[in-house]
Coordinates of C-alpha atoms in Angstrom, one line a residue:
X28 CA -23.6 15.8 -16.3
X29 CA -25.1 13.2 -14.0
X30 CA -24.3 9.6 -12.9
X31 CA -25.9 7.3 -10.3
X32 CA -22.5 6.7 -8.7
X33 CA -19.5 9.1 -8.8
X34 CA -16.2 7.5 -7.7
X35 CA -13.4 9.9 -6.9
X36 CA -10.0 8.2 -7.5
X37 CA -9.0 5.6 -10.1
X38 CA -6.6 3.7 -7.8
X39 CA -6.9 0.2 -6.4
X40 CA -10.3 0.7 -4.7
X41 CA -11.8 3.0 -7.3
X42 CA -11.0 0.5 -10.1
X43 CA -12.7 -2.3 -8.2
X44 CA -15.8 -0.2 -7.4
X45 CA -16.1 1.0 -11.0
X46 CA -16.0 -2.6 -12.3
X47 CA -18.3 -4.1 -9.7
X48 CA -21.0 -1.3 -9.6
X49 CA -21.2 -1.2 -13.4
X50 CA -22.0 -4.9 -13.5
X51 CA -25.6 -3.7 -13.1
X52 CA -26.5 -2.3 -16.6
X53 CA -29.4 -0.3 -15.1
X54 CA -27.1 2.1 -13.2
X55 CA -24.5 4.6 -14.5
X56 CA -21.1 4.9 -12.9
X57 CA -18.5 7.6 -13.4
X58 CA -14.9 7.3 -12.3
X59 CA -12.8 10.5 -11.9
X60 CA -9.0 10.2 -11.9
X61 CA -6.6 13.1 -11.6
X62 CA -3.9 11.2 -13.6
X63 CA -4.1 9.7 -17.0
X64 CA -3.8 6.4 -18.7
X65 CA -1.0 3.9 -17.8
X66 CA 0.9 4.4 -21.1
X67 CA 4.3 4.8 -19.5
X68 CA 6.0 1.4 -20.4
X69 CA 7.9 1.5 -17.1
X70 CA 4.6 1.0 -15.3
X71 CA 4.3 -2.5 -16.7
X72 CA 7.8 -3.7 -16.3
X73 CA 8.0 -4.8 -12.6
X74 CA 11.5 -3.3 -11.9
X75 CA 10.3 0.0 -13.4
X76 CA 9.0 1.0 -10.0
X77 CA 12.5 2.3 -9.4
X78 CA 11.7 5.1 -11.8
X79 CA 7.9 5.5 -11.4
X80 CA 8.3 6.1 -7.7
X81 CA 10.0 9.4 -8.6
X82 CA 8.2 10.4 -11.7
X83 CA 5.9 13.4 -11.1
X84 CA 3.9 12.6 -14.3
X85 CA 2.4 9.6 -12.6
X86 CA 3.1 10.2 -8.9
X87 CA 1.8 12.9 -6.6
X88 CA 5.3 13.2 -5.1
X89 CA 4.1 14.1 -1.6
X90 CA 6.6 14.7 1.2
X91 CA 6.2 14.4 4.9
X92 CA 7.0 17.2 7.3
X93 CA 10.4 17.0 9.0
X94 CA 10.0 15.4 12.5
X95 CA 12.4 14.8 15.3
X96 CA 11.4 11.1 15.5
X97 CA 12.7 10.5 12.0
X98 CA 15.8 12.6 11.8
X99 CA 14.2 16.0 11.1
X100 CA 14.1 15.4 7.4
X101 CA 11.3 15.3 4.8
X102 CA 10.5 11.8 3.6
X103 CA 9.2 11.1 0.1
X104 CA 5.6 9.9 0.2
X105 CA 4.8 8.5 -3.3
X106 CA 1.2 8.0 -4.3
X107 CA 0.1 6.9 -7.8
X108 CA -1.4 9.6 -10.0
X109 CA -2.6 7.4 -12.9
X110 CA -5.3 4.9 -13.6
X111 CA -4.5 2.1 -11.3
X112 CA -3.3 4.5 -8.6
X113 CA -0.6 3.2 -6.4
X114 CA -1.1 -0.4 -7.7
X115 CA 0.6 1.0 -10.9
X116 CA 3.8 2.1 -9.2
X117 CA 4.1 -0.1 -6.1
X118 CA 6.4 -3.0 -5.4
X119 CA 3.5 -5.5 -6.2
X120 CA 3.7 -7.6 -3.1
X121 CA 0.5 -9.4 -2.3
X122 CA 0.1 -9.7 1.5
X123 CA -3.2 -10.1 3.3
X124 CA -2.1 -9.7 6.9
X125 CA -3.2 -11.8 9.8
X126 CA -6.6 -13.1 10.7
X127 CA -6.3 -11.3 14.1
X128 CA -6.0 -7.9 12.2
X129 CA -9.6 -8.2 10.9
X130 CA -11.0 -9.8 14.1
X131 CA -9.6 -6.7 15.8
X132 CA -11.5 -4.5 13.4
X133 CA -14.8 -6.3 14.3
X134 CA -14.0 -6.1 18.0
X135 CA -13.9 -2.3 17.7
X136 CA -17.6 -2.4 16.8
X137 CA -17.3 -2.9 13.0
X138 CA -19.8 -5.7 12.5
X139 CA -19.1 -7.7 9.4
X140 CA -15.4 -7.1 9.2
X141 CA -13.9 -10.1 11.0
X142 CA -11.5 -12.4 9.2
X143 CA -14.3 -14.9 8.5
X144 CA -16.3 -12.0 7.0
X145 CA -13.6 -10.7 4.7
X146 CA -11.9 -13.9 3.6
X147 CA -14.6 -14.5 0.9
X148 CA -13.7 -11.1 -0.6
X149 CA -10.0 -11.9 -0.6
X150 CA -10.9 -15.1 -2.4
X151 CA -13.4 -13.4 -4.7
X152 CA -10.8 -10.9 -5.9
X153 CA -8.0 -13.4 -6.5
X154 CA -6.7 -15.7 -9.2
X155 CA -3.8 -17.4 -7.4
X156 CA -1.6 -19.3 -9.8
X157 CA -0.7 -21.9 -7.2
X158 CA -4.0 -22.3 -5.4
X159 CA -5.4 -25.8 -5.1
X160 CA -9.0 -26.7 -5.7
X161 CA -9.5 -27.5 -2.0
X162 CA -7.6 -24.5 -0.6
X163 CA -9.6 -22.8 2.1
X164 CA -7.6 -19.6 1.9
X165 CA -6.7 -19.2 -1.8
X166 CA -8.8 -19.3 -4.9
X167 CA -8.7 -19.2 -8.7
X168 CA -11.0 -17.3 -11.1
X169 CA -10.9 -13.8 -9.6
X170 CA -9.8 -10.7 -11.5
X171 CA -6.5 -10.1 -9.7
X172 CA -3.6 -12.4 -10.8
X173 CA -1.3 -13.4 -7.9
X174 CA 1.9 -15.2 -8.8
X175 CA 5.1 -16.3 -7.2
X176 CA 8.3 -14.5 -7.9
X177 CA 9.5 -16.1 -11.2
X178 CA 13.1 -16.8 -10.4
X179 CA 15.0 -18.1 -7.3
X180 CA 18.6 -17.1 -6.4
X181 CA 21.3 -18.9 -4.5
X182 CA 22.0 -16.0 -2.1
X183 CA 18.3 -15.8 -1.2
X184 CA 18.0 -19.6 -0.9
X185 CA 20.8 -19.5 1.6
X186 CA 19.2 -16.7 3.5
X187 CA 15.9 -18.6 3.9
X188 CA 18.0 -21.6 5.1
X189 CA 19.8 -19.3 7.6
X190 CA 16.5 -18.0 8.9
X191 CA 15.5 -21.6 9.5
X192 CA 18.6 -22.1 11.5
X193 CA 17.6 -19.2 13.7
X194 CA 14.1 -20.7 14.3
X195 CA 12.2 -18.9 11.6
X196 CA 10.7 -21.6 9.3
X197 CA 10.3 -21.6 5.6
X198 CA 6.6 -20.8 4.9
X199 CA 5.5 -21.4 1.3
X200 CA 2.3 -19.5 1.7
X201 CA 2.3 -16.6 4.2
X202 CA -1.3 -15.8 3.0
X203 CA -2.5 -19.2 4.0
X204 CA -3.2 -20.6 7.5
X205 CA -0.1 -19.0 9.1
X206 CA 1.9 -15.9 8.2
X207 CA 5.0 -16.7 10.2
X208 CA 8.3 -17.6 8.4
X209 CA 10.3 -16.7 5.3
X210 CA 9.7 -17.3 1.6
X211 CA 9.9 -15.8 -1.8
X212 CA 7.3 -13.1 -2.3
X213 CA 3.8 -13.4 -3.9
X214 CA 3.2 -10.6 -6.4
X215 CA 0.4 -9.0 -8.5
X216 CA 2.0 -10.0 -11.8
X217 CA 1.0 -12.0 -14.8
X218 CA 3.5 -13.5 -17.3
X219 CA 6.2 -11.3 -15.9
X220 CA 4.3 -8.0 -16.2
X221 CA 2.7 -5.9 -13.5
X222 CA -1.0 -6.7 -13.0
X223 CA -2.4 -3.5 -11.5
X224 CA -6.0 -3.0 -10.3
X225 CA -6.6 -1.2 -13.6
X226 CA -5.6 -4.2 -15.6
X227 CA -7.5 -6.6 -13.3
X228 CA -10.8 -4.7 -13.0
X229 CA -11.1 -1.6 -15.1
X230 CA -9.8 -2.8 -18.5
X231 CA -12.3 -5.7 -18.7
X232 CA -15.2 -3.3 -17.7
X233 CA -14.4 -0.1 -19.6
X234 CA -16.3 -0.9 -22.7
X235 CA -19.6 -1.0 -20.8
X236 CA -21.9 1.8 -22.0
X237 CA -22.9 2.6 -18.4
X238 CA -19.3 3.2 -17.2
X239 CA -17.7 6.5 -17.9
X240 CA -14.0 7.1 -17.1
X241 CA -12.8 10.7 -16.9
X242 CA -9.0 11.0 -16.6
X243 CA -7.1 14.2 -15.7
X244 CA -10.1 15.2 -13.5
X245 CA -8.7 16.6 -10.2
X246 CA -11.5 16.6 -7.7
X247 CA -11.8 19.8 -5.7
X248 CA -14.8 19.3 -3.5
X249 CA -18.1 17.6 -2.7
X250 CA -21.4 19.2 -3.6
X251 CA -24.2 19.1 -1.1
X252 CA -28.0 19.6 -1.5
X253 CA -28.8 23.3 -0.8
X254 CA -31.9 22.1 1.0
X255 CA -30.1 19.4 2.9
X256 CA -26.6 20.4 3.9
X257 CA -25.8 16.8 5.0
X258 CA -26.6 15.1 1.7
X259 CA -23.9 14.8 -1.0
X260 CA -25.1 15.3 -4.5
X261 CA -22.0 15.6 -6.6
X262 CA -18.4 16.5 -7.1
X263 CA -16.6 19.5 -8.5
X264 CA -13.3 19.0 -10.3
X265 CA -10.8 20.7 -12.5
X266 CA -9.9 19.2 -15.9
X267 CA -7.5 20.8 -18.4
X268 CA -7.7 24.1 -16.5
X269 CA -11.5 24.2 -16.5
X270 CA -13.8 23.9 -13.5
X271 CA -16.5 21.3 -14.0
X272 CA -19.0 19.3 -11.9
X273 CA -20.9 16.1 -12.0
X274 CA -24.1 15.2 -10.1
X275 CA -24.5 11.9 -8.3
X276 CA -28.0 10.4 -8.3
X277 CA -27.2 7.8 -5.6
X278 CA -23.8 8.3 -4.0
X279 CA -20.5 10.0 -4.0
X280 CA -17.7 7.6 -3.2
X281 CA -14.3 8.8 -2.2
X282 CA -11.5 6.4 -3.1
X283 CA -8.7 8.9 -3.2
X284 CA -6.6 7.2 -0.6
X285 CA -5.4 7.9 2.9
X286 CA -3.9 11.2 2.0
X287 CA -6.5 12.7 -0.3
X288 CA -9.8 11.3 0.9
X289 CA -9.4 13.3 4.2
X290 CA -8.2 16.3 2.2
X291 CA -11.4 16.3 0.1
X292 CA -13.6 15.9 3.2
X293 CA -11.9 18.9 4.9
X294 CA -12.1 21.0 1.7
X295 CA -15.8 20.2 1.8
X296 CA -16.3 21.3 5.4
X297 CA -16.2 17.9 7.1
X298 CA -13.6 17.6 9.8
X299 CA -12.5 19.5 12.9
X300 CA -14.7 22.6 13.0
X301 CA -12.1 24.9 14.6
X302 CA -9.4 23.9 12.2
X303 CA -11.7 24.4 9.1
X304 CA -13.0 27.8 10.4
X305 CA -9.4 28.9 10.8
X306 CA -8.8 28.2 7.1
X307 CA -11.9 30.1 6.0
X308 CA -13.9 26.9 5.3
X309 CA -17.5 26.8 6.7
X310 CA -17.8 23.6 8.8
X311 CA -20.6 21.3 7.6
X312 CA -20.1 18.3 9.8
X313 CA -17.9 18.1 12.8
X314 CA -15.9 14.9 12.6
X315 CA -12.7 15.2 14.7
X316 CA -11.2 12.1 13.3
X317 CA -10.8 13.3 9.7
X318 CA -7.1 13.3 8.9
X319 CA -6.2 11.9 12.3
X320 CA -4.9 8.4 13.3
X321 CA -2.5 8.2 10.4
X322 CA -0.6 4.9 10.7
X323 CA 2.1 3.7 8.4
X324 CA 4.9 1.1 8.2
X325 CA 8.5 2.5 8.6
X326 CA 11.4 0.6 7.2
X327 CA 15.1 1.0 7.7
X328 CA 17.7 -1.0 5.7
X329 CA 20.7 -3.0 6.7
X330 CA 23.1 -4.1 4.0
X331 CA 26.0 -6.5 3.6
X332 CA 28.8 -6.9 1.1
X333 CA 29.0 -10.5 -0.3
X334 CA 32.3 -12.2 -1.2
X335 CA 30.8 -13.8 -4.3
X336 CA 29.4 -12.2 -7.4
X337 CA 25.9 -13.6 -6.8
X338 CA 23.9 -10.4 -6.3
X339 CA 22.0 -8.1 -8.7
X340 CA 24.4 -5.2 -8.3
X341 CA 26.6 -6.1 -11.3
X342 CA 23.6 -7.3 -13.4
X343 CA 22.1 -3.8 -13.2
X344 CA 24.8 -2.0 -15.2
X345 CA 26.8 -2.2 -18.4
X346 CA 26.8 -5.2 -20.7
X347 CA 25.2 -7.5 -18.0
X348 CA 22.2 -5.2 -18.0
X349 CA 21.9 -5.4 -21.7
X350 CA 21.8 -9.2 -21.3
X351 CA 19.1 -8.8 -18.7
X352 CA 17.0 -6.6 -20.9
X353 CA 17.2 -9.2 -23.7
X354 CA 16.3 -11.9 -21.3
X355 CA 13.3 -10.1 -20.1
X356 CA 12.2 -9.2 -23.7
X357 CA 12.2 -12.9 -24.7
X358 CA 11.3 -14.7 -21.5
X359 CA 9.8 -12.1 -19.0
X360 CA 12.4 -13.3 -16.5
X361 CA 15.5 -11.9 -14.8
X362 CA 16.2 -8.7 -12.9
X363 CA 13.5 -6.7 -14.7
X364 CA 10.8 -9.1 -13.5
X365 CA 11.6 -8.6 -9.8
X366 CA 9.8 -6.7 -7.1
X367 CA 11.6 -4.7 -4.4
X368 CA 11.2 -7.4 -1.8
X369 CA 12.1 -10.7 -3.5
X370 CA 12.0 -12.6 -0.2
X371 CA 9.8 -11.7 2.8
X372 CA 9.9 -12.8 6.3
X373 CA 7.5 -12.5 9.3
X374 CA 8.9 -13.0 12.8
X375 CA 8.2 -12.2 16.5
X376 CA 10.3 -9.6 18.3
X377 CA 10.0 -11.5 21.6
X378 CA 8.7 -14.7 23.1
X379 CA 5.1 -14.7 24.2
X380 CA 3.6 -13.0 21.2
X381 CA 0.7 -14.8 19.5
X382 CA 1.6 -13.5 16.0
X383 CA 4.6 -12.0 14.1
X384 CA 5.1 -8.3 14.7
X385 CA 8.1 -7.8 12.3
X386 CA 8.2 -8.0 8.5
X387 CA 11.4 -8.1 6.4
X388 CA 11.7 -7.1 2.7
X389 CA 14.9 -8.7 1.3
X390 CA 16.8 -8.5 -1.9
X391 CA 20.2 -9.7 -3.0
X392 CA 21.1 -6.2 -3.9
X393 CA 22.5 -3.1 -2.1
X394 CA 22.6 0.5 -2.9
X395 CA 25.2 3.3 -2.7
X396 CA 22.3 5.7 -2.8
X397 CA 19.1 3.9 -1.7
X398 CA 16.8 6.9 -2.5
X399 CA 17.9 6.9 -6.1
X400 CA 18.4 3.1 -6.3
X401 CA 22.0 3.5 -7.4
X402 CA 23.7 0.1 -6.9
X403 CA 26.9 -0.5 -5.0
X404 CA 29.9 -1.4 -7.2
X405 CA 30.3 -4.7 -5.2
X406 CA 27.9 -7.6 -4.7
X407 CA 25.5 -7.0 -1.8
X408 CA 22.3 -8.0 0.0
X409 CA 19.8 -5.8 1.8
X410 CA 17.3 -6.6 4.6
X411 CA 14.7 -4.0 5.4
X412 CA 12.8 -4.6 8.6
X413 CA 9.5 -2.9 9.7
X414 CA 7.3 -3.1 12.7
X415 CA 3.9 -4.6 11.6
X416 CA 1.7 -3.0 14.2
X417 CA 3.1 0.4 15.2
X418 CA 1.6 2.3 18.1
X419 CA 2.6 5.7 16.7
X420 CA -0.1 7.8 15.1
X421 CA 0.3 10.9 12.9
X422 CA -2.0 13.2 10.9
X423 CA -2.9 14.5 7.4
X424 CA -4.5 17.9 7.1
X425 CA -5.1 20.7 4.6
X426 CA -3.3 24.0 5.3
X427 CA -5.6 26.2 3.1
X428 CA -8.7 26.1 1.1
X429 CA -6.7 25.6 -2.1
X430 CA -7.7 22.2 -3.5
X431 CA -4.5 22.1 -5.6
X432 CA -2.2 22.5 -2.5
X433 CA -0.8 19.3 -1.1
X434 CA -2.0 18.5 2.5
X435 CA 0.6 18.4 5.3
X436 CA 1.7 14.9 6.3
X437 CA 3.1 14.1 9.8
X438 CA 3.6 10.4 10.2
X439 CA 5.2 10.6 13.7
X440 CA 7.3 7.5 13.2
X441 CA 8.9 5.7 16.1
X442 CA 7.3 8.0 18.6
X443 CA 6.6 5.4 21.3
X444 CA 9.0 3.2 23.4
X445 CA 7.4 0.0 22.0
X446 CA 7.9 1.1 18.4
X447 CA 11.5 1.8 19.1
X448 CA 12.0 -1.5 20.9
X449 CA 10.5 -3.6 18.1
X450 CA 12.5 -1.8 15.4
X451 CA 15.8 -2.3 17.2
X452 CA 14.8 -5.9 17.8
X453 CA 14.1 -6.4 14.1
X454 CA 17.6 -5.1 13.3
X455 CA 19.3 -7.4 15.7
X456 CA 17.4 -10.4 14.3
X457 CA 18.5 -9.5 10.8
X458 CA 22.1 -9.5 12.0
X459 CA 21.7 -12.9 13.7
X460 CA 20.3 -14.4 10.5
X461 CA 23.2 -13.0 8.4
X462 CA 25.6 -14.6 10.9
X463 CA 24.1 -18.0 10.6
X464 CA 26.2 -20.9 9.2
X465 CA 24.0 -21.2 6.1
X466 CA 24.9 -17.8 4.8
X467 CA 27.9 -16.5 6.8
X468 CA 30.4 -18.1 4.3
X469 CA 29.3 -15.7 1.5
X470 CA 29.2 -12.6 3.7
X471 CA 32.3 -10.3 3.7
X472 CA 31.1 -7.5 5.9
X473 CA 28.1 -5.4 7.1
X474 CA 28.2 -2.1 5.2
X475 CA 25.1 -0.4 6.6
X476 CA 24.9 0.6 9.4
X477 CA 28.2 -1.3 10.0
X478 CA 29.3 -3.3 13.0
X479 CA 30.5 -0.2 14.8
X480 CA 26.8 0.7 15.2
X481 CA 26.4 -1.7 18.2
X482 CA 24.3 -0.4 21.0
X483 CA 20.5 -0.2 21.0
X484 CA 20.7 3.6 21.1
X485 CA 23.0 3.6 18.0
X486 CA 20.8 1.3 16.1
X487 CA 17.7 3.4 16.9
X488 CA 19.5 6.5 15.9
X489 CA 20.5 4.9 12.5
X490 CA 16.8 3.9 12.0
X491 CA 15.6 7.4 12.8
X492 CA 18.1 9.0 10.4
X493 CA 17.8 6.7 7.5
X494 CA 14.3 5.0 7.6
X495 CA 11.5 5.8 5.1
X496 CA 7.9 5.0 4.6
X497 CA 7.0 1.6 3.3
X498 CA 4.1 3.3 1.4
X499 CA 1.3 1.9 3.6
X500 CA -0.6 5.0 5.0
X501 CA -4.0 4.1 6.5
X502 CA -6.7 5.1 9.0
X503 CA -7.2 8.8 8.3
X504 CA -10.9 8.2 7.7
X505 CA -11.1 5.5 10.3
X506 CA -14.1 3.0 10.4
X507 CA -15.9 2.7 13.7
X508 CA -19.1 3.4 15.5
X509 CA -18.2 6.5 17.6
X510 CA -17.5 9.7 15.8
X511 CA -16.6 11.5 19.0
X512 CA -13.7 9.0 19.4
X513 CA -12.3 9.8 16.0
X514 CA -14.3 7.4 13.8
X515 CA -15.2 8.9 10.4
X516 CA -17.2 6.2 8.7
X517 CA -19.5 3.5 10.0
X518 CA -19.3 -0.3 9.2
X519 CA -21.0 0.4 5.9
X520 CA -18.3 3.0 5.1
X521 CA -20.9 5.7 5.1
X522 CA -19.5 9.1 6.4
X523 CA -21.0 9.7 9.9
X524 CA -23.8 12.3 9.8
X525 CA -23.8 12.5 5.9
X526 CA -26.1 10.9 3.4
X527 CA -25.0 9.8 -0.1
X528 CA -21.3 9.9 0.9
X529 CA -18.9 7.0 1.5
X530 CA -15.2 6.5 1.8
X531 CA -13.8 3.3 0.3
X532 CA -10.0 3.0 0.4
X533 CA -7.2 2.3 2.8
X534 CA -8.1 5.3 4.9
X535 CA -11.0 3.5 6.5
X536 CA -8.8 0.8 8.1
X537 CA -9.4 1.0 11.9
X538 CA -5.8 -0.3 12.4
X539 CA -2.9 -0.9 10.1
X540 CA -2.8 -4.5 9.0
X541 CA 0.2 -6.8 9.4
X542 CA 1.7 -6.5 6.0
X543 CA 1.5 -4.6 2.7
X544 CA -1.8 -2.8 2.2
X545 CA -2.7 -3.3 -1.5
X546 CA -4.5 -6.7 -1.2
X547 CA -6.6 -5.5 1.8
X548 CA -7.6 -2.3 -0.1
X549 CA -8.9 -4.4 -3.0
X550 CA -10.7 -6.6 -0.5
X551 CA -12.3 -3.5 1.1
X552 CA -13.6 -2.3 -2.3
X553 CA -15.0 -5.7 -3.2
X554 CA -16.9 -5.8 0.1
X555 CA -18.0 -2.2 -0.2
X556 CA -19.4 -2.9 -3.7
X557 CA -21.7 -5.6 -2.3
X558 CA -22.8 -3.3 0.5
X559 CA -23.6 -0.5 -1.9
X560 CA -25.6 -2.8 -4.1
X561 CA -27.5 -4.1 -1.1
X562 CA -28.3 -0.6 0.1
X563 CA -29.8 0.4 -3.3
X564 CA -31.7 -2.8 -4.0

């Protein structure tokens, strides 16, 4: 079997590439996805993420290694294993980040990746329901539907007002000219249903005769030309227990994400030569940055008990839940239409910063067991802060030559003094907002961590012991011009020292962007598709 382009990974980036590259009827495109179709109905109901995040049928269910910086405990590291990838199981927030993020990419030597360069691709990808015809930043007509949260709630309205009292303004479009402030979230939804990259890009394209989609195809390695050991010519994969392969006439494109793209490179002999030799893998190309430079957002959660029944807690059980199910069935509104972060906020941890360095995910709900999303029996509200630009860096590496074995993940959260300072500052700001006059009258008490957790050291200890990933791993195949410094792909996303091989997904981000990573990943794939087309005439 042969195809001009072989794309490994049917997630956000892979769906975009499959759709865009197959626009040319004279080329053939094959998409390999280890998971299956998105038939689970909970994928399409926005609140279904509570269950899809822990469902091994559609989730790789990775875990990080226990580390002292995060309480010596494994942390669940969900990744989508289904067509649509993590866009089929995520919280659907649409956040582009700050212009300075992308200008920083370009300043590192990645020509063509400044904010002015990437903005057209954000706009190309998007159908923003509230965009105006003269909007410089937003657009209509793209494949990906972006909508505001469908319902507003008194407790959250009061919180936005309270943030304003603390000097953090209401910002109706944090993806516009300025990110700073608080507002209801923007989400990848349409008519109250999840709008994954598969729905946006792959479904409209999949009837094209030049596009082949192979589900349940677990990629195991990259094939190289026997006469040219640095030219990729295909991919091996397992499907239904059988080893198969597909040849690539033009390119192999890895879109397996920040965990599995470096895994596939290492399995194929690309990475740290000494590490690979120690695992019995013959080194093909020495690239010390493969699997290194892992960056991720780390979130802890503070919770309050409210003195009025105006939270989601009681709506999520018993007869009220039955009512919510009926409401959603008939109107696509209510609790089942909500993302995890119903309100978001972007603030600065201290004076003198040019841009926000803290993001909040906020919901008028609280949990007796946050990991299992078991609601408290009383009304509550949760604020989850994260540092937008962490200094800490971790790693992802294989531990054997077995392609079915999960790689080891060491995020190294809160490993620097600055990361610790910003996270503690974010917790203090959240407390100040909840003590403001606009919301204080409905607050009964702080339940987590509780007011007895008062000092900076105590707050930091709570964050280390209870925080989790915000599901934004990046940079493990970092883009940049200097392989010796840890760069893995060039500005065209071609793997350094290899021909016919690219990486197109969140792993190529030179630095973690200031926000959720799904929208930038889709932008990266849109831009990559144009670069690939240009390279091949």
